[in-house]
PDB file of C-alpha atoms in Angstrom:
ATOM      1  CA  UNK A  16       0.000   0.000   0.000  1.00  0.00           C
ATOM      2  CA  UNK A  17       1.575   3.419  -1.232  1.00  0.00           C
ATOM      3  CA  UNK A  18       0.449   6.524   0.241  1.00  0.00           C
ATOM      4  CA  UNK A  19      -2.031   7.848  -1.652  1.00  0.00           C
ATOM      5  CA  UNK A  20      -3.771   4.231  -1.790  1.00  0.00           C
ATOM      6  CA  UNK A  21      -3.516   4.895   2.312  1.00  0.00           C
ATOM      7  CA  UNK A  22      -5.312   7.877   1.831  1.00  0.00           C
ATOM      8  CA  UNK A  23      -7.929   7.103  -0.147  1.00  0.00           C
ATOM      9  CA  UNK A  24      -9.056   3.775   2.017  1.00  0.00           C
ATOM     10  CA  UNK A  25      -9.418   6.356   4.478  1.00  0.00           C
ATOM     11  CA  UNK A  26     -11.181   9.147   3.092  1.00  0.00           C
ATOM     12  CA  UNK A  27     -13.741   6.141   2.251  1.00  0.00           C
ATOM     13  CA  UNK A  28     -14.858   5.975   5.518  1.00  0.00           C
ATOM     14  CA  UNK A  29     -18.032   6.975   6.523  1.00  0.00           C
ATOM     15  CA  UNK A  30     -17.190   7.979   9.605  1.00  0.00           C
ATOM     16  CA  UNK A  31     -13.936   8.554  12.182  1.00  0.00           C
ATOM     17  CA  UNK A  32     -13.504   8.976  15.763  1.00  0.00           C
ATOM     18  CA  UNK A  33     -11.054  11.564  17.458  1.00  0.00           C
ATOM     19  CA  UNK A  34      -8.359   8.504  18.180  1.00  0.00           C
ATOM     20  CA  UNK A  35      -8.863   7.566  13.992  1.00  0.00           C
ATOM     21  CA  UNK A  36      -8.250  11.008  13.014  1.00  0.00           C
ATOM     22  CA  UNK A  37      -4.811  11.077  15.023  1.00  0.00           C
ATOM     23  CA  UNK A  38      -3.172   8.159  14.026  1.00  0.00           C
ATOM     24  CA  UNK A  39      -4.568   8.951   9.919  1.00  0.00           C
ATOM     25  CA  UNK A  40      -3.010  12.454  10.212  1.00  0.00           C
ATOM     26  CA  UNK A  41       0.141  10.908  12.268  1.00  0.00           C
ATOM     27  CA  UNK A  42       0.444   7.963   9.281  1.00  0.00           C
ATOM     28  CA  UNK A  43       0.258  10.679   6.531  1.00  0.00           C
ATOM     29  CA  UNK A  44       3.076  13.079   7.799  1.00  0.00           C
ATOM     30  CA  UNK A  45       5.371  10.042   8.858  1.00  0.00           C
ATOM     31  CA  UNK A  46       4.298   7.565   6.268  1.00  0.00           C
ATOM     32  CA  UNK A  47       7.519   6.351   4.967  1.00  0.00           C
ATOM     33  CA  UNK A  48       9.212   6.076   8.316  1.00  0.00           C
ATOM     34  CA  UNK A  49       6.493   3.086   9.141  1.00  0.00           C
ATOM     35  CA  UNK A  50       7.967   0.806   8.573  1.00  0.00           C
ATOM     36  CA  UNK A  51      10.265   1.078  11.417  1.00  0.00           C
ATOM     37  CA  UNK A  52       7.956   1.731  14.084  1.00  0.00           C
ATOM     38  CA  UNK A  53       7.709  -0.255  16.728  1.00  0.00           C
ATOM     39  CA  UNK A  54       3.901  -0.463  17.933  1.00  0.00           C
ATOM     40  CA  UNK A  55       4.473   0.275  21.549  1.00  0.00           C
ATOM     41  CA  UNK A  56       6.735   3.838  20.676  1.00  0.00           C
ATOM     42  CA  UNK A  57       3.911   4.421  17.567  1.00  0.00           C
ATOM     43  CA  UNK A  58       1.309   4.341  20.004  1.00  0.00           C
ATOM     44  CA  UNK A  59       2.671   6.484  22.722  1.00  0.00           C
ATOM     45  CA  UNK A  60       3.685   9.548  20.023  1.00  0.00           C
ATOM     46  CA  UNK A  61       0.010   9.305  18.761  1.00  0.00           C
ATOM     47  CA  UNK A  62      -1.718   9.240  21.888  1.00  0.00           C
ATOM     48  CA  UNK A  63      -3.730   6.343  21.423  1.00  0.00           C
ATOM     49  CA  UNK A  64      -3.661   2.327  22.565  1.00  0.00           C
ATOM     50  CA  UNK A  65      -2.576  -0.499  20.890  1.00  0.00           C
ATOM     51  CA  UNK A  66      -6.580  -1.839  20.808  1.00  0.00           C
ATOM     52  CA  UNK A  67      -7.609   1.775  19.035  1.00  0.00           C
ATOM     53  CA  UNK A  68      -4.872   1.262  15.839  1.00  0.00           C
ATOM     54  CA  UNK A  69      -5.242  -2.581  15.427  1.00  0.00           C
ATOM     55  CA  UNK A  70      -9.342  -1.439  14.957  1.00  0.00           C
ATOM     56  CA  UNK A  71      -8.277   1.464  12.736  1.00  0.00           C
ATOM     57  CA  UNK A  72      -5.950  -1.327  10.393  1.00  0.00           C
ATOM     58  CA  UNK A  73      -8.896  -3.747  10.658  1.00  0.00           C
ATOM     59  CA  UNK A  74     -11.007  -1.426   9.066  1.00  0.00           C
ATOM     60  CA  UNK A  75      -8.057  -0.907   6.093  1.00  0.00           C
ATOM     61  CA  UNK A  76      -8.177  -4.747   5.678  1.00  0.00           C
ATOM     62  CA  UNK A  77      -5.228  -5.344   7.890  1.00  0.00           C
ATOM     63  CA  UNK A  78      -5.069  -8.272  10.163  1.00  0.00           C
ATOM     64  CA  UNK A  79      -2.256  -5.921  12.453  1.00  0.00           C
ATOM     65  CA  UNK A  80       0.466  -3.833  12.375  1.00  0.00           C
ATOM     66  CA  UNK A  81       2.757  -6.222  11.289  1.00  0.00           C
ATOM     67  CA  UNK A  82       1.278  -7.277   7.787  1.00  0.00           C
ATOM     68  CA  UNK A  83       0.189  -3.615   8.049  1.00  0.00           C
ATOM     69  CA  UNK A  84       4.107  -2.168   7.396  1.00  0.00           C
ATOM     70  CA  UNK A  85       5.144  -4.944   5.680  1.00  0.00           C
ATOM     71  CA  UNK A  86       3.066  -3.693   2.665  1.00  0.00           C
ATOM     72  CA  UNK A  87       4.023  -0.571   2.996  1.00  0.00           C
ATOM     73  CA  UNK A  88       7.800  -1.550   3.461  1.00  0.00           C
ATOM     74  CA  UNK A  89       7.321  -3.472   0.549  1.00  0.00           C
ATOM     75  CA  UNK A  90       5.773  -0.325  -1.507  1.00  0.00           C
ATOM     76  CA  UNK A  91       8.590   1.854  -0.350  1.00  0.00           C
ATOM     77  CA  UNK A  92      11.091  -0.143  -1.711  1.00  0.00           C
ATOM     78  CA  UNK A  93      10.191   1.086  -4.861  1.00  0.00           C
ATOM     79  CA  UNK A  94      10.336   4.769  -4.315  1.00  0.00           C
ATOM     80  CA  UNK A  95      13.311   7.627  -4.446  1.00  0.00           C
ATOM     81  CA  UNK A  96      15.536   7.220  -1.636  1.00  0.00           C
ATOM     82  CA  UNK A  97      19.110   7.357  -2.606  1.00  0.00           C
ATOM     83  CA  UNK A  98      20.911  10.253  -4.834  1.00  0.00           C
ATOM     84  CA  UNK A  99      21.461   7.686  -8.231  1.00  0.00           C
ATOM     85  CA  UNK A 100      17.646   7.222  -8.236  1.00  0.00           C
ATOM     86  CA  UNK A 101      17.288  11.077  -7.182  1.00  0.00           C
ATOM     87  CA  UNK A 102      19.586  11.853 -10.293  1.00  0.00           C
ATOM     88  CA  UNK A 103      17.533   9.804 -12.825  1.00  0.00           C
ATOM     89  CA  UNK A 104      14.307  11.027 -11.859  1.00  0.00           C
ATOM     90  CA  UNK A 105      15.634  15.084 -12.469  1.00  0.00           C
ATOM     91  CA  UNK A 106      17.096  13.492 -15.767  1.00  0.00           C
ATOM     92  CA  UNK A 107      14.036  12.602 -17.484  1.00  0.00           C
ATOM     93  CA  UNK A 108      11.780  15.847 -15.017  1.00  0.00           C
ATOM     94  CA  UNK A 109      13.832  18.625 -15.482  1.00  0.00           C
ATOM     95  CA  UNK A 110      13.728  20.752 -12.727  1.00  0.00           C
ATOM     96  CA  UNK A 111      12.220  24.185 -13.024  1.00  0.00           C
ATOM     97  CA  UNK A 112      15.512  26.108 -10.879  1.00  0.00           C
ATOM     98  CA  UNK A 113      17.826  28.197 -12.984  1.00  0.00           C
ATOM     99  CA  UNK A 114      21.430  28.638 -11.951  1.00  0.00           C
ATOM    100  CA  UNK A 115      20.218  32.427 -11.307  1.00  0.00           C
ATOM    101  CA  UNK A 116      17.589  31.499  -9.196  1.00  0.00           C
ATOM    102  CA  UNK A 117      19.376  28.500  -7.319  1.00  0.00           C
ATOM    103  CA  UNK A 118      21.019  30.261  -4.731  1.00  0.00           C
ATOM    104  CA  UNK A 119      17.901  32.305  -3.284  1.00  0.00           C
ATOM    105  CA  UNK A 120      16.151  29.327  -3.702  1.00  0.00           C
ATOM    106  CA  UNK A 121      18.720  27.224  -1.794  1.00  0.00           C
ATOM    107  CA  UNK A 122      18.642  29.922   1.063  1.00  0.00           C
ATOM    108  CA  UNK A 123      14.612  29.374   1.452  1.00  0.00           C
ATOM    109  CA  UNK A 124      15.396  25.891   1.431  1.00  0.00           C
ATOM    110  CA  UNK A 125      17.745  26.123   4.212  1.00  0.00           C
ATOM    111  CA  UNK A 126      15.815  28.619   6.693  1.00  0.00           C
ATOM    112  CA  UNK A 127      12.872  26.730   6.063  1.00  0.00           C
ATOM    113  CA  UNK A 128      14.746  23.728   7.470  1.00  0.00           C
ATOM    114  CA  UNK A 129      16.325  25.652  10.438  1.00  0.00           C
ATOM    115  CA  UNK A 130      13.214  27.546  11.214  1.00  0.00           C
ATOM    116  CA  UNK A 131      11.205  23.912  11.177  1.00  0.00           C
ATOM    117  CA  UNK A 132      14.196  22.017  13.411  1.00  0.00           C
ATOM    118  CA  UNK A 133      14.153  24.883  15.842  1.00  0.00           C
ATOM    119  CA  UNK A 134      10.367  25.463  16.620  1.00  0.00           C
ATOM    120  CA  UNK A 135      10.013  21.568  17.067  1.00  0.00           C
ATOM    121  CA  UNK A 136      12.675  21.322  19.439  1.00  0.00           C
ATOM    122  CA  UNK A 137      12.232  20.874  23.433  1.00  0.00           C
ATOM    123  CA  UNK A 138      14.044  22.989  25.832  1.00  0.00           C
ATOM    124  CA  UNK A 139      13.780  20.285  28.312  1.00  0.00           C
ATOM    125  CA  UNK A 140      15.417  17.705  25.395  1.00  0.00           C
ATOM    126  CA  UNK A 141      18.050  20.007  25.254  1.00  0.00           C
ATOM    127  CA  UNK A 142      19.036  20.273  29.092  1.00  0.00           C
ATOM    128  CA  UNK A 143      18.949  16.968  29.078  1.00  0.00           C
ATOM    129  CA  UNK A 144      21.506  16.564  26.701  1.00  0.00           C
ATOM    130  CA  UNK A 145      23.693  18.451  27.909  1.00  0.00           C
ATOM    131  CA  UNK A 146      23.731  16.738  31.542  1.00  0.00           C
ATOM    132  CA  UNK A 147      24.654  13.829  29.938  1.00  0.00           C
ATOM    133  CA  UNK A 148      27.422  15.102  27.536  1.00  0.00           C
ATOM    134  CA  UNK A 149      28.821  17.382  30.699  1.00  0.00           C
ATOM    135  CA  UNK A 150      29.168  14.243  32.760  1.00  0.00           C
ATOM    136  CA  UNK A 151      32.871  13.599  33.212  1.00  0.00           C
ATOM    137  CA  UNK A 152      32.986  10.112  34.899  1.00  0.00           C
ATOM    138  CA  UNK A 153      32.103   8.506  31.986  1.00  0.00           C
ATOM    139  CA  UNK A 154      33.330   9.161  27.958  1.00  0.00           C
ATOM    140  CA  UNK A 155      31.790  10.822  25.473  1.00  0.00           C
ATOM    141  CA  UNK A 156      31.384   8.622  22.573  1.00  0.00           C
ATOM    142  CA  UNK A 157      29.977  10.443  18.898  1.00  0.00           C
ATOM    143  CA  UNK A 158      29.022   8.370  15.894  1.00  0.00           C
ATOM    144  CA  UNK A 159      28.098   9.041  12.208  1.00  0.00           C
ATOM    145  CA  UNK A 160      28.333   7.115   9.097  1.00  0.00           C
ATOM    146  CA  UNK A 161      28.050   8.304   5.563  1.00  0.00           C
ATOM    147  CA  UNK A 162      26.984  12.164   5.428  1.00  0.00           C
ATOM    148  CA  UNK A 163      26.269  11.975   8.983  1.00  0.00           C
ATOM    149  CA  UNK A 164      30.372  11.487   9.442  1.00  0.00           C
ATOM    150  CA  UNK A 165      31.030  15.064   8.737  1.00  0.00           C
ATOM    151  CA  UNK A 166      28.444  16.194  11.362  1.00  0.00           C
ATOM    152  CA  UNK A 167      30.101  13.585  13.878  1.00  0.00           C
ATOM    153  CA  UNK A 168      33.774  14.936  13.057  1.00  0.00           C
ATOM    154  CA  UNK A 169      32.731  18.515  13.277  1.00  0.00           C
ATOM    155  CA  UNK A 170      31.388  17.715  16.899  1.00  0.00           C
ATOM    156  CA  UNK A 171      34.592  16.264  17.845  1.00  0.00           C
ATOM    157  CA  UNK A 172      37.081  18.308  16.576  1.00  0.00           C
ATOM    158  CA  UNK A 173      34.858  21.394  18.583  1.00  0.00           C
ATOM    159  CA  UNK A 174      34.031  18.893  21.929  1.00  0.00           C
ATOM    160  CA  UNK A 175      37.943  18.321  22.183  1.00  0.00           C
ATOM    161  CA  UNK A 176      38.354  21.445  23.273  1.00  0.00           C
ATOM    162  CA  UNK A 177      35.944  21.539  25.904  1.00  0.00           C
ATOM    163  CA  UNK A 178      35.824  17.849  28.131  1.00  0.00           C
ATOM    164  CA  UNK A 179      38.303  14.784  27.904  1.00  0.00           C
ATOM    165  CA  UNK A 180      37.154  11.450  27.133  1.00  0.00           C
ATOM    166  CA  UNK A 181      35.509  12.578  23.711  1.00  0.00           C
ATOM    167  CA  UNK A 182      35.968   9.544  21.211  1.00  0.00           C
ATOM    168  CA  UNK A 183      35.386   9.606  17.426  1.00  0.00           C
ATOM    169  CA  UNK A 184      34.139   6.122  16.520  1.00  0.00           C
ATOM    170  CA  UNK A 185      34.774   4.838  12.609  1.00  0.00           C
ATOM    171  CA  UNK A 186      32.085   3.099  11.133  1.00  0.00           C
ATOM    172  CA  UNK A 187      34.600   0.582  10.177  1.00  0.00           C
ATOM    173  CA  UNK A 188      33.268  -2.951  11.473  1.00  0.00           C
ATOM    174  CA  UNK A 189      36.474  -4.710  11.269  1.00  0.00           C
ATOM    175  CA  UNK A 190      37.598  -2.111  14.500  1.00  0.00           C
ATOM    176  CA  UNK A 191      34.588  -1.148  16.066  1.00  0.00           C
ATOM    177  CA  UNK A 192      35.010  -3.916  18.592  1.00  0.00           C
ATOM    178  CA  UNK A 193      38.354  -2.450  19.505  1.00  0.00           C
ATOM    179  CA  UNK A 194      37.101   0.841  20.152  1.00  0.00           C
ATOM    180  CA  UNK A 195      34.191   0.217  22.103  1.00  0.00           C
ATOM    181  CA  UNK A 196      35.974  -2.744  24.507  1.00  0.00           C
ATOM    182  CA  UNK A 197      36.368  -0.239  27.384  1.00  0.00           C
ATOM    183  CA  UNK A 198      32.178   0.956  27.343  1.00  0.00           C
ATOM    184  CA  UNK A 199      30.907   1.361  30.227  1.00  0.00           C
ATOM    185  CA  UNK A 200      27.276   2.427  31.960  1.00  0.00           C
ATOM    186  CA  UNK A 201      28.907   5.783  32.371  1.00  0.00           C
ATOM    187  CA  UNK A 202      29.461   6.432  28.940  1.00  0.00           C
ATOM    188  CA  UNK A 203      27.430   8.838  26.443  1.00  0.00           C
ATOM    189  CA  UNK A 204      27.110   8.014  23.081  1.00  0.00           C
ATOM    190  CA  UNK A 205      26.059  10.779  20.440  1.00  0.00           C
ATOM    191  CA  UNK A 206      24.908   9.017  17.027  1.00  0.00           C
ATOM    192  CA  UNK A 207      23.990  10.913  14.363  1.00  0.00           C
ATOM    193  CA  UNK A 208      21.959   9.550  11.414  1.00  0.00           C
ATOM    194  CA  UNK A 209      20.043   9.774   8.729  1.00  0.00           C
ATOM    195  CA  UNK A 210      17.361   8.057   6.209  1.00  0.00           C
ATOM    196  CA  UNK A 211      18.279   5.983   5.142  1.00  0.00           C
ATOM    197  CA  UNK A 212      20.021   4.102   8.084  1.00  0.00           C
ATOM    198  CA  UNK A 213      23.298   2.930   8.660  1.00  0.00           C
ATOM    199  CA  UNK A 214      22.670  -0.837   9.697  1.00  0.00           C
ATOM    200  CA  UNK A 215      26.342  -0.375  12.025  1.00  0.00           C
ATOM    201  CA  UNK A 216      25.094   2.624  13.839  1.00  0.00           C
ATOM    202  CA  UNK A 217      21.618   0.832  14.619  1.00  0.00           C
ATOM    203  CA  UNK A 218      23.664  -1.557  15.984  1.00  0.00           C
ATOM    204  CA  UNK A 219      26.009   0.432  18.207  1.00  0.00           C
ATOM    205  CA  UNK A 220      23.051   2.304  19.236  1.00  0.00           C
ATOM    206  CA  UNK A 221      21.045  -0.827  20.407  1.00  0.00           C
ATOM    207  CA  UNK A 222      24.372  -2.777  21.963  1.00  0.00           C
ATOM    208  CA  UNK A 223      24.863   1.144  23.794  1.00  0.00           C
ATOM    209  CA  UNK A 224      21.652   1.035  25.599  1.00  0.00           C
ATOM    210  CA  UNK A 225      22.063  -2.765  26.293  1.00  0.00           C
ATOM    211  CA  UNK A 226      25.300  -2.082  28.015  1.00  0.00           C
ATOM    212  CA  UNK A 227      23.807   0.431  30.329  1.00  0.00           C
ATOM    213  CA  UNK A 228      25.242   3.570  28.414  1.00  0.00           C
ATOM    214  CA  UNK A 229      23.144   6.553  27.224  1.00  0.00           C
ATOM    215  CA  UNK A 230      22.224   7.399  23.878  1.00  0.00           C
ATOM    216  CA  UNK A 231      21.520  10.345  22.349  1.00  0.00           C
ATOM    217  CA  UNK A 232      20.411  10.622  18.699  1.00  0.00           C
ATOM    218  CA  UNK A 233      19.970  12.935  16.129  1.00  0.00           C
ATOM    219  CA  UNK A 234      18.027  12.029  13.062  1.00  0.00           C
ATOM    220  CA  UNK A 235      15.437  13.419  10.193  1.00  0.00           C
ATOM    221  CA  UNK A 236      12.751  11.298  11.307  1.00  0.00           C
ATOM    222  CA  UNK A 237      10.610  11.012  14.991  1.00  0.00           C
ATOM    223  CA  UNK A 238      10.002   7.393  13.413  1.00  0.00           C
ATOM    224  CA  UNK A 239      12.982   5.271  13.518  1.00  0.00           C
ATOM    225  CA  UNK A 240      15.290   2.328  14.081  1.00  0.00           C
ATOM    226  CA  UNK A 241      16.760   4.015  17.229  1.00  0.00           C
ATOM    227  CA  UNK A 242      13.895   5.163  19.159  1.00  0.00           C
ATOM    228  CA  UNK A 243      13.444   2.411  21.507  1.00  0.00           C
ATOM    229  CA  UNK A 244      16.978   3.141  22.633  1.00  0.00           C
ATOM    230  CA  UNK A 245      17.819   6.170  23.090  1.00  0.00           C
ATOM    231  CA  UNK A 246      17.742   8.509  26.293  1.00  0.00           C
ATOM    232  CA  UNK A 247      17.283  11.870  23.724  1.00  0.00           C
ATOM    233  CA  UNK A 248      16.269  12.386  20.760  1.00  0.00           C
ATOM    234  CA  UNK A 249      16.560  15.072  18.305  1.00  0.00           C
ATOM    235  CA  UNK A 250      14.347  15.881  14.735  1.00  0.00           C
ATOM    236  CA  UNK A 251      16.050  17.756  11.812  1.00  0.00           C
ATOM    237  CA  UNK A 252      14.781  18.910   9.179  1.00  0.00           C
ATOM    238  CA  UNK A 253      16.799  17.750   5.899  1.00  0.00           C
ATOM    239  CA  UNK A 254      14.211  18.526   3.117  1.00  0.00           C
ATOM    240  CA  UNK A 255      16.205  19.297  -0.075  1.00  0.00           C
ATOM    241  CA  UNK A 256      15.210  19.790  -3.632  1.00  0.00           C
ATOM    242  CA  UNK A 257      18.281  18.348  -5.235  1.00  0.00           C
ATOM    243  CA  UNK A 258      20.055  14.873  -5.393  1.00  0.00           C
ATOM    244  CA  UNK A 259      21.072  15.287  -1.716  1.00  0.00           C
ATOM    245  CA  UNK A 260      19.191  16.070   1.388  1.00  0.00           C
ATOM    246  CA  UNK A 261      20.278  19.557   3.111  1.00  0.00           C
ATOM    247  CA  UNK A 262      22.090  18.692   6.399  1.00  0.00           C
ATOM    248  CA  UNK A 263      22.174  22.290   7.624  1.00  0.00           C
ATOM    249  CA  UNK A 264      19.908  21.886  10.583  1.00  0.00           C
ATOM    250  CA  UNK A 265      21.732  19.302  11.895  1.00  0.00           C
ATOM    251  CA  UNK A 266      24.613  21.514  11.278  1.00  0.00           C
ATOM    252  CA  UNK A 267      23.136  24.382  13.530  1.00  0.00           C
ATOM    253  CA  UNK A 268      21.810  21.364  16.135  1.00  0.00           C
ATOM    254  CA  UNK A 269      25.534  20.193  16.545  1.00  0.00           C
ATOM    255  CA  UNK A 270      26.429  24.009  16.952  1.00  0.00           C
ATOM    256  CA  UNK A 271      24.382  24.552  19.877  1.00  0.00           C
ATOM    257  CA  UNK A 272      25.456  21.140  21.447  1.00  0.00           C
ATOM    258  CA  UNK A 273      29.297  22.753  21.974  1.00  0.00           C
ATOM    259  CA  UNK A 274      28.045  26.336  22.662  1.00  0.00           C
ATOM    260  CA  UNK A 275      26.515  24.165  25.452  1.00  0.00           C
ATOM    261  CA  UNK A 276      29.516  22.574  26.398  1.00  0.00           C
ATOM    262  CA  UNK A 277      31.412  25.833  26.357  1.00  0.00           C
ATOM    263  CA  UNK A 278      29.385  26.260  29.691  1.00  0.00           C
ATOM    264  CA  UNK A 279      32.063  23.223  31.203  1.00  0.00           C
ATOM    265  CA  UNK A 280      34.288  25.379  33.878  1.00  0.00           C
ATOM    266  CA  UNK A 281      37.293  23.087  33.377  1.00  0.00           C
ATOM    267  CA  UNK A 282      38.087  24.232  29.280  1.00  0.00           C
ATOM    268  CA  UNK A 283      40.643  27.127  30.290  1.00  0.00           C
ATOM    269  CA  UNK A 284      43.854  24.538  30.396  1.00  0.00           C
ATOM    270  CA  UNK A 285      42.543  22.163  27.803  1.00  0.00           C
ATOM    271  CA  UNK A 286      42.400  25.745  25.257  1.00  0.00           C
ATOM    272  CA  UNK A 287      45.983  26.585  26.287  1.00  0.00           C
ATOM    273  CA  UNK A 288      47.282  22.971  25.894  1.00  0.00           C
ATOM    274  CA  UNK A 289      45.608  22.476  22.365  1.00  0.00           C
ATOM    275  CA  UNK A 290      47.184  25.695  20.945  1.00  0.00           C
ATOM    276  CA  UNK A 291      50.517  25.019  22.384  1.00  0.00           C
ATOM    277  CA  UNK A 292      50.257  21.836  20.764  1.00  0.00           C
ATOM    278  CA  UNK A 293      49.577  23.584  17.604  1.00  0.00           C
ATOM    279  CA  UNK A 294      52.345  25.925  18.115  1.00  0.00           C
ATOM    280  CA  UNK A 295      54.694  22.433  18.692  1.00  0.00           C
ATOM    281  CA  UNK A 296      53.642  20.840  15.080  1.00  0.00           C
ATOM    282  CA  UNK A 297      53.340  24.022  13.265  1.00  0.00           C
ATOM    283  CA  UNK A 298      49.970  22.817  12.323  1.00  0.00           C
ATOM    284  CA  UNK A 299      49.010  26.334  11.226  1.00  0.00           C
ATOM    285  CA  UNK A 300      50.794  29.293   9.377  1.00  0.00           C
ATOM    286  CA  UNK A 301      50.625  32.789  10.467  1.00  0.00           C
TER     287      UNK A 301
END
């Protein structure tokens, strides 16, 4: 079942409760994140039981959730996820964007995204963060793979700076093992990704929380892989009219994570010892 065949078995009921209005309006701004819900997390964002959506599926000619996504896991298989299939679908629909127009048009693109990240985030979310990455008796672990890598590496060139124990782990699964040997329940782990998902970081995620560590994640989609898991959890926006998705909210996210950390009262020798170390390998020229 693709989306608009979701939306027209609804609009052919006859009639809907509160509860069936919900979870039709939740399914139709989340639809292809579905099928990585799990039921229990589903139900709690929506606000409704497990009984109320298994009666809204029955009346879509679903025996459950579960046959439920797998149609529309199998439907979504088919549609334009990565940048090659991105690339032939703007080679046979031109797009409409002139090279004079691109960069205003990029700009909108990008505030649009910011502005969207921003006013969705929870002041409370963030606090809690930042408790977590402050807290020195453990390490701070920060993951990306793919585009998310840059976003990771950024964060830990910045965090260096401002606590020990910051580790940058490679989404390389022949030494993953190796770097994670010494985890421990006091450790933080930071994982940043994206749709679609990198199958290593769901797993460090999910092995994280099983340990006893805490995870915090930032990803493009409130449905997910890593929601069961994690402690935190943080939606950007990464709408982009191109072959690639714009990453600039997470960008600004990442941002406020160190200007947070800044607030650490223990950064004045770390500074000094950093740019002395600088000064030692000449790593920059006057």
């Amino acid at each position: 079942m693709n989306k608009q065949e979701f939306i027209s078995a609804v609009n052919k009921f006859d009639s809907y409760t509160a509860a069936e209005k919900r979870i039709a309006a939740y399914f139709m701004d989340h639809y292809t994140m579905l099928p990585f819900a799990k039921i229990d997390e589903l139900c709690k964002q929506i606000g409704v039981g497990k009984a109320t959506l298994g009666r809204f599926l029955q009346r879509l000619g679903f025996s459950g959730f579960i046959q439920f996504k797998k149609e529309v896991s199998d439907d979504l298989a088919q549609t334009l996820t990565t940048p090659i299939e991105r690339y032939e679908y703007h080679t046979h629909e031109p797009s409409q964007d002139t090279i004079e127009g691109l960069l205003a048009n990029h700009y909108q693109e990008t505030i649009d995204n910011v502005d969207k990240t921003f006013n969705g985030l929870s002041e409370q979310d963030f606090k809690s963060a930042m408790k977590l990455m402050r807290h020195t008796t453990g390490k701070l672990y920060v993951m990306g793979s793919a585009s998310s890598e840059a976003l990771a590496t950024y964060f830990y060139l910045l965090a260096r700076y401002l606590r020990k124990d910051v580790v940058l782990l490679k989404a390389d699964i022949s030494t993953l093992p190796h770097q994670l040997v010494d985890v421990s329940k006091d450790d933080v782990l930071l994982a940043i990704s994206y749709h679609r998902y990198s199958s290593i970081t769901i797993k460090l995620v999910r092995w994280f929380h099983e340990c006893g560590g805490h995870n915090i994640l930032v990803t493009d989609q409130p449905v997910n892989p890593f929601v069961s898991y994690c402690d935190v959890q943080f939606i950007v926006e990464s709408a982009g009219r191109g072959f690639f998705n714009n990453r600039a909210a997470g960008f600004a996210l990442i941002e406020a994570f160190i200007k947070g950390l800044s607030l650490h009262q223990e950064k004045d020798n770390r500074f000094k010892r950093i740019e002395g170390l600088f000064d030692e390998f000449s790593v920059f020229k006057s």
